[in-house]
Short mmCIF file of C-alpha atoms in Angstrom, two decimals:
data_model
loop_
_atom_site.label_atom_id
_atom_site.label_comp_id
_atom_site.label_asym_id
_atom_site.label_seq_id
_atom_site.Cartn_x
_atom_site.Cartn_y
_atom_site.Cartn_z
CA UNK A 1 -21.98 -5.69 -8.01
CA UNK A 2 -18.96 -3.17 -7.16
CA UNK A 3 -16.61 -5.18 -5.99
CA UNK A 4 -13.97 -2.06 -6.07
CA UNK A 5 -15.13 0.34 -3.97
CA UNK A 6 -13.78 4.41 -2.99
CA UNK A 7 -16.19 5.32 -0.68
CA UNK A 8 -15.13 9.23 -0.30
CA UNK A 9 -15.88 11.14 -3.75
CA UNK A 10 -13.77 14.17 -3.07
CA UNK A 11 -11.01 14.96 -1.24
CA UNK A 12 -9.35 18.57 0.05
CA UNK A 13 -6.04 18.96 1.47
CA UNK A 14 -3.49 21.90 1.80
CA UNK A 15 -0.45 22.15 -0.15
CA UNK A 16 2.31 19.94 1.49
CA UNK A 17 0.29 17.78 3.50
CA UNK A 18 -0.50 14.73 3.26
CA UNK A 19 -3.19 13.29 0.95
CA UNK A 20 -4.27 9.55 1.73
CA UNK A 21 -7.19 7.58 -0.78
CA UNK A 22 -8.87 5.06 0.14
CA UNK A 23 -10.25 1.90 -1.61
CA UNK A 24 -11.84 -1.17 -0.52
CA UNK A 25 -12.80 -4.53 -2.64
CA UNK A 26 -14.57 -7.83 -2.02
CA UNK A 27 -12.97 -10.17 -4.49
CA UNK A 28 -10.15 -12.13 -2.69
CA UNK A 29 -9.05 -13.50 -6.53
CA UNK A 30 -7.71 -9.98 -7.06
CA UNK A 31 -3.55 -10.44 -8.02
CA UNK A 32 -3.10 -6.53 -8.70
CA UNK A 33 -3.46 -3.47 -7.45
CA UNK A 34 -3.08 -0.13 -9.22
CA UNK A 35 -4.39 3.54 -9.15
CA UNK A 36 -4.66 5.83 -12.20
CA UNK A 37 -4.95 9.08 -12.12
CA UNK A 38 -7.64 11.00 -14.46
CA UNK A 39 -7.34 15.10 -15.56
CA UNK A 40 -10.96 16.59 -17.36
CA UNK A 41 -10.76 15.22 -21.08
CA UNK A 42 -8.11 13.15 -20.68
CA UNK A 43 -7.69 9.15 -20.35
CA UNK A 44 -6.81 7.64 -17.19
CA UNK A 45 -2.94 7.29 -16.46
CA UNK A 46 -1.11 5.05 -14.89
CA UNK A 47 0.22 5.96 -11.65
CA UNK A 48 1.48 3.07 -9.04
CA UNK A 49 0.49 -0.53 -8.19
CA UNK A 50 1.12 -3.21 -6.06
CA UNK A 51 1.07 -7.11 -6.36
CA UNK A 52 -1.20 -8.91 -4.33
CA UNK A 53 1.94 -10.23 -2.37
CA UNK A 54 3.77 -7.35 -1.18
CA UNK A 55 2.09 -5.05 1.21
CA UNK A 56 3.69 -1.40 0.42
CA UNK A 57 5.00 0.18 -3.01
CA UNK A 58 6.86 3.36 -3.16
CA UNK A 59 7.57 5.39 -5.75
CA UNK A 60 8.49 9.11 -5.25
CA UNK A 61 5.87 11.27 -3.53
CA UNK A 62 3.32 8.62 -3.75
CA UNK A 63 2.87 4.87 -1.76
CA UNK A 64 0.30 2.18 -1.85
CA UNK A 65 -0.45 0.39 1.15
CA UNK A 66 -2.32 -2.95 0.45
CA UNK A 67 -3.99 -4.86 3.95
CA UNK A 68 -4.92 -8.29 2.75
CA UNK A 69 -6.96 -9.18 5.67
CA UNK A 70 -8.77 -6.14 5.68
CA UNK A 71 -9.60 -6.02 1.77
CA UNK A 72 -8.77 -2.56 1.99
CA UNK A 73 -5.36 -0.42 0.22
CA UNK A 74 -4.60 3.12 0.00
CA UNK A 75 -2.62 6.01 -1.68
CA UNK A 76 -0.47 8.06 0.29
CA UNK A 77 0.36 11.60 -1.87
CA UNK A 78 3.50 13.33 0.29
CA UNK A 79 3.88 16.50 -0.19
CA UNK A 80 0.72 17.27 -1.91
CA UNK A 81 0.99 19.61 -4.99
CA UNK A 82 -1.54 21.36 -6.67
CA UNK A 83 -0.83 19.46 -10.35
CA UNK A 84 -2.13 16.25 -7.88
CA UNK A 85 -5.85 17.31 -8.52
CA UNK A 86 -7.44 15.08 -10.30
CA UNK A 87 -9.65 12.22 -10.11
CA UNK A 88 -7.88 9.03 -8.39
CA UNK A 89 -9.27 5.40 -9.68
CA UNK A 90 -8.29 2.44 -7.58
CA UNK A 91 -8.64 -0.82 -10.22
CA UNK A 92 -7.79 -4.27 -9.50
CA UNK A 93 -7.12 -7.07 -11.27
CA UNK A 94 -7.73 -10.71 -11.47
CA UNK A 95 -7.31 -13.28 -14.85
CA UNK A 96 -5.79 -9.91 -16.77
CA UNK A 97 -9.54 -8.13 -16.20
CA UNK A 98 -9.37 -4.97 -14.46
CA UNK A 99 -12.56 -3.96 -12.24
CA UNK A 100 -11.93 -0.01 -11.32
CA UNK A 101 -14.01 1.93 -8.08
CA UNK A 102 -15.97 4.63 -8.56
CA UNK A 103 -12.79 7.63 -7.99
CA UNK A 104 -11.95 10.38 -5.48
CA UNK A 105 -11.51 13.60 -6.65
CA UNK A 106 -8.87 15.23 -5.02
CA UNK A 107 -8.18 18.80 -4.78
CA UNK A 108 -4.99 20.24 -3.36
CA UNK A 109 -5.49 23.81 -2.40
CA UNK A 110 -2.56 25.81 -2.44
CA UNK B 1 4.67 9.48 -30.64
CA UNK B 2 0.76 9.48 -30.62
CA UNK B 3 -1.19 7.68 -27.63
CA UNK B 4 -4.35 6.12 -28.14
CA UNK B 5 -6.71 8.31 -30.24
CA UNK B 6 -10.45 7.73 -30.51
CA UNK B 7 -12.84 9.12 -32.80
CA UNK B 8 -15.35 10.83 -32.57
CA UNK B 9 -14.94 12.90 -29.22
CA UNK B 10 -18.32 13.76 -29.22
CA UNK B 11 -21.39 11.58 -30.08
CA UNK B 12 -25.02 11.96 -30.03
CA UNK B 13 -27.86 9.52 -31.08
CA UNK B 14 -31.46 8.70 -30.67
CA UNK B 15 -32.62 5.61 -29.22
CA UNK B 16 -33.18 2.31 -30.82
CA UNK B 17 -29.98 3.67 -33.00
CA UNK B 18 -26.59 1.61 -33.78
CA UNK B 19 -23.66 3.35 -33.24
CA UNK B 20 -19.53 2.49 -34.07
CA UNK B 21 -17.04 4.07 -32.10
CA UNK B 22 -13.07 4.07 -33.15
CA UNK B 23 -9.63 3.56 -31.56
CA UNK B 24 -6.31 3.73 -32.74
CA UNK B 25 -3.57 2.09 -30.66
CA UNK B 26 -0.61 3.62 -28.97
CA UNK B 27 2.72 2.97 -31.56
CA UNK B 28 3.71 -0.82 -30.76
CA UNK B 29 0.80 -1.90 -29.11
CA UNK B 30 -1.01 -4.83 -30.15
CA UNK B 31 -3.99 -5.20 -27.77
CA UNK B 32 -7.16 -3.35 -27.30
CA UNK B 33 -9.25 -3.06 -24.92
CA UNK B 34 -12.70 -0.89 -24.38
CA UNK B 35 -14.27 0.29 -21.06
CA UNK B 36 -17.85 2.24 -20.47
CA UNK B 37 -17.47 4.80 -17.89
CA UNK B 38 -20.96 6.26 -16.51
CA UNK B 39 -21.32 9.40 -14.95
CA UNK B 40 -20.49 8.93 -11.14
CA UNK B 41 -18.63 5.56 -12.30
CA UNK B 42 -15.49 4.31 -12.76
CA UNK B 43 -14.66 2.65 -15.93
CA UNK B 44 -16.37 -0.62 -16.67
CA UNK B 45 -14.30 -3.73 -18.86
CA UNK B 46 -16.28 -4.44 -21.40
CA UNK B 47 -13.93 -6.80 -23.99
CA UNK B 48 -10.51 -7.06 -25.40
CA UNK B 49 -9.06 -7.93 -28.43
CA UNK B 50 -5.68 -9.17 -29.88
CA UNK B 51 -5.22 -10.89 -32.89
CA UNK B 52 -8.30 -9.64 -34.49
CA UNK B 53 -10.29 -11.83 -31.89
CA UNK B 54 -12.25 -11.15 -28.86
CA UNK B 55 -9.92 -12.59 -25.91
CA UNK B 56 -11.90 -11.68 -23.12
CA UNK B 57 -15.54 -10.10 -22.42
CA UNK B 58 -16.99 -8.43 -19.39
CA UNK B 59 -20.31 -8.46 -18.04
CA UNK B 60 -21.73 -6.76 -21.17
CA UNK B 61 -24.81 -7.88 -23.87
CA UNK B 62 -24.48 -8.69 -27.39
CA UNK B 63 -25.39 -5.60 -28.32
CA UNK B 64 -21.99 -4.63 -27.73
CA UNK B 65 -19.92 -5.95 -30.02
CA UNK B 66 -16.24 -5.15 -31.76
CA UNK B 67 -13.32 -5.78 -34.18
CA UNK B 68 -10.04 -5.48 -34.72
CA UNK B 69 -8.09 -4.83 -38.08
CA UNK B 70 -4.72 -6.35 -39.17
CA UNK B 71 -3.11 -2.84 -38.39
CA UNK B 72 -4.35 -3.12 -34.45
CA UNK B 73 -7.04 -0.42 -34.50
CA UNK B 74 -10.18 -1.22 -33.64
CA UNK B 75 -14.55 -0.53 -33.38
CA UNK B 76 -16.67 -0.48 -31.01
CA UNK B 77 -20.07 -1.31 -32.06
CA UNK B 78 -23.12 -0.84 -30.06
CA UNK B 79 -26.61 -1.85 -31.43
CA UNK B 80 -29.80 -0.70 -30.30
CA UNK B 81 -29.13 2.02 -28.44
CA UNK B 82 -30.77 2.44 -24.82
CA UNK B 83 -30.43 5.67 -22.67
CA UNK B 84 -28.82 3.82 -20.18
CA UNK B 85 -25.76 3.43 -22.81
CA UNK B 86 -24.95 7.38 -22.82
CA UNK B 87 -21.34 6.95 -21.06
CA UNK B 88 -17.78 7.72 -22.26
CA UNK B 89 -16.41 4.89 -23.95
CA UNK B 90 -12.77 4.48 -23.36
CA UNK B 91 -10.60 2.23 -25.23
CA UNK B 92 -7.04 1.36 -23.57
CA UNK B 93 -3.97 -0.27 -25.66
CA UNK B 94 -1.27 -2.59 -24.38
CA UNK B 95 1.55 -4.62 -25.71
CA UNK B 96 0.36 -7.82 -25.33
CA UNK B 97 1.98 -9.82 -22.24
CA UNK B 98 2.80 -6.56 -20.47
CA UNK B 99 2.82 -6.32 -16.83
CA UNK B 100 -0.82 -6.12 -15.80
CA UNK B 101 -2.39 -2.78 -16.08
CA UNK B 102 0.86 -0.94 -16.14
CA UNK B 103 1.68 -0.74 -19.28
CA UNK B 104 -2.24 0.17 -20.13
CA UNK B 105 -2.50 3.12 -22.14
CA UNK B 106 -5.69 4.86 -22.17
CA UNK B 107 -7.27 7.30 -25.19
CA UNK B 108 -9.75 10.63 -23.99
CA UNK B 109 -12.91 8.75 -25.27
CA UNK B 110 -15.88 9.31 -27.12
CA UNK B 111 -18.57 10.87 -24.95
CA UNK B 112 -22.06 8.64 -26.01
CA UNK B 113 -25.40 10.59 -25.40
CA UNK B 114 -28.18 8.87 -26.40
CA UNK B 115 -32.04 10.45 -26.39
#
């Protein structure tokens, strides 16, 4: 049962546009939102999150957008730079357990 | 200042096999916590531990099991080994009562194949 769920595996977008990520869940006891970001042999890393009662977090180039009603949040890369490939995992959280989606890989062509 | 470090990078066993994967914490963390990540997936919570106890436990069998030593590192143990176990096994450290998930540190983890 995915209850996180990235529904587009990859992603391609010039250099200095705008890269948006999408994620959608089902569990309506989720507190905490966050997206990591994953290079090849490495761990995931932490990049931005949002509590369940707020509806936008910025930080830099990047902002999380979380609609409630809708189940659904999103990652909004501005400019995009080509050090932003990666893979992108949406998680969310509820009782300190983290349930993460499946990931977009992104690829910013220069 | 070292992250998380796991050992071995690489695994490969046969079927039916036990297996014990290892993780050392990041410096001043104090809670542990493994994920399986399948091919295509995204990482899956499969227990924590603090205090040398298992805290919490995900959706996983017995045959997964774990510890936790006095100086914070910790196993992963898996026990009769099934195909459907070949993942990379991630373990992730945190100073206990940290904001959720932000303060998560993860290691590269050991990539499982089992035949």
């Amino acid at each position: 049962d995915q209850q996180v769920k990235q529904n587009s595996p990859s992603l391609s977008v010039q250099e200095g546009r705008i890269s948006i990520l999408n994620c959608d869940y089902t569990n309506s006891m989720f507190d905490y939102f966050l997206w990591y970001k994953k290079y090849p042999a490495e761990g995931p890393t932490f990049l931005i999150s949002i509590s369940s009662i707020k509806d936008k977090n910025e930080d830099g180039r990047f902002t999380v957008f979380l609609n409630k009603s809708a189940k659904h949040l999103s990652l909004h890369i501005v400019p995009s730079q080509p050090g932003d490939s990666a893979v992108y995992f949406c998680a969310a959280s509820a009782f300190n357990q983290f349930y993460f989606g499946t990931g977009t890989s992104l690829t910013v062509i220069p | 200042d070292a992250g998380v470090t796991q050992s071995p990078t690489h695994l490969i066993k046969t079927r039916g096999q036990q297996v014990t994967l290892r993780c050392s914490p990041k410096s001043g963390h104090d809670t542990v916590s493994w994920y399986q990540q399948a091919l295509g997936q995204g990482p899956q919570f499969i227990f924590q531990y603090y205090e040398e106890e298992e805290r919490q436990r995900g959706n996983f069998p017995d045959r997964f099991s774990g510890h936790q030593f006095p100086n914070y590192s910790s196993e992963l143990n898996v026990n009769a080994l099934l195909l459907g176990d070949s993942a990379l096994y991630l373990c992730a450290s945190t100073p206990y009562g940290a904001r959720v998930g932000v303060e998560q540190f993860f290691g590269p983890g050991t990539r499982l194949t089992v035949l």
